């Protein structure tokens, strides 16, 4: 995993959430929250154990793609 470059001066990584963001929000389908939590926990566990997180991130991406 490579180090992310510093963002440009004045770049806001946490912009305010607008009405469009909330318009796209939806409740989680049954079991979806548990699946998403599980893949996030795998990423954190791999990082905590000093293992590469690439596989866990790839699995999270697949899970997120299926959730949309």
Tab-separated table of C-alpha atoms in Angstrom:
chain	number	residue	atom	x	y	z
A	1	UNK	CA	0.000	0.000	0.000
A	2	UNK	CA	1.440	3.372	-0.943
A	3	UNK	CA	1.379	6.575	1.051
A	4	UNK	CA	-1.265	8.985	-0.163
A	5	UNK	CA	0.088	12.347	-1.360
A	6	UNK	CA	-0.778	15.454	0.606
A	7	UNK	CA	-3.923	17.146	-0.782
A	8	UNK	CA	-3.642	20.581	-2.386
A	9	UNK	CA	-3.722	23.606	-0.082
A	10	UNK	CA	-7.297	24.466	0.850
A	11	UNK	CA	-8.683	21.030	-0.109
A	12	UNK	CA	-11.432	19.946	2.273
A	13	UNK	CA	-11.446	16.171	2.785
A	14	UNK	CA	-14.675	16.455	4.758
A	15	UNK	CA	-16.930	18.824	2.828
A	16	UNK	CA	-20.354	19.588	4.277
A	17	UNK	CA	-23.033	17.087	3.321
A	18	UNK	CA	-25.706	18.596	1.096
A	19	UNK	CA	-29.314	17.715	0.278
A	20	UNK	CA	-28.206	15.519	-2.650
A	21	UNK	CA	-26.191	13.328	-0.291
A	22	UNK	CA	-29.165	12.795	1.993
A	23	UNK	CA	-31.496	12.209	-0.967
A	24	UNK	CA	-29.364	9.170	-1.889
A	25	UNK	CA	-29.425	7.792	1.657
A	26	UNK	CA	-31.458	4.660	2.253
A	27	UNK	CA	-31.904	2.203	5.086
A	28	UNK	CA	-29.730	-0.895	4.990
A	29	UNK	CA	-31.293	-4.060	3.627
A	30	UNK	CA	-31.633	-6.990	6.054
A	31	UNK	CA	-28.164	-8.349	6.795
A	32	UNK	CA	-26.431	-5.617	4.767
A	33	UNK	CA	-25.140	-3.693	7.774
A	34	UNK	CA	-23.662	-6.893	9.231
A	35	UNK	CA	-21.892	-7.735	5.936
A	36	UNK	CA	-20.485	-4.213	5.638
A	37	UNK	CA	-19.310	-4.238	9.248
A	38	UNK	CA	-17.632	-7.624	8.745
A	39	UNK	CA	-15.583	-6.475	5.751
A	40	UNK	CA	-14.538	-3.299	7.580
A	41	UNK	CA	-13.502	-5.362	10.597
A	42	UNK	CA	-11.340	-7.566	8.324
A	43	UNK	CA	-9.506	-4.468	7.066
A	44	UNK	CA	-8.903	-3.203	10.602
A	45	UNK	CA	-7.799	-6.645	11.839
A	46	UNK	CA	-5.336	-7.072	8.966
A	47	UNK	CA	-3.898	-3.627	9.668
A	48	UNK	CA	-3.656	-4.271	13.414
A	49	UNK	CA	-1.833	-7.550	12.748
A	50	UNK	CA	0.597	-5.870	10.352
A	51	UNK	CA	-0.660	-7.847	7.348
A	52	UNK	CA	-1.314	-6.285	3.928
A	53	UNK	CA	-4.846	-4.924	3.680
A	54	UNK	CA	-5.145	-5.191	-0.117
A	55	UNK	CA	-7.174	-8.435	-0.081
A	56	UNK	CA	-9.494	-7.159	2.646
A	57	UNK	CA	-10.031	-3.899	0.739
A	58	UNK	CA	-10.766	-5.801	-2.480
A	59	UNK	CA	-13.349	-7.884	-0.636
A	60	UNK	CA	-14.892	-4.719	0.839
A	61	UNK	CA	-15.158	-3.215	-2.649
A	62	UNK	CA	-16.966	-6.324	-3.900
A	63	UNK	CA	-19.343	-6.174	-0.952
A	64	UNK	CA	-20.026	-2.473	-1.508
A	65	UNK	CA	-20.647	-3.017	-5.222
A	66	UNK	CA	-23.189	-5.710	-4.383
A	67	UNK	CA	-24.901	-3.442	-1.849
A	68	UNK	CA	-25.607	-0.663	-4.331
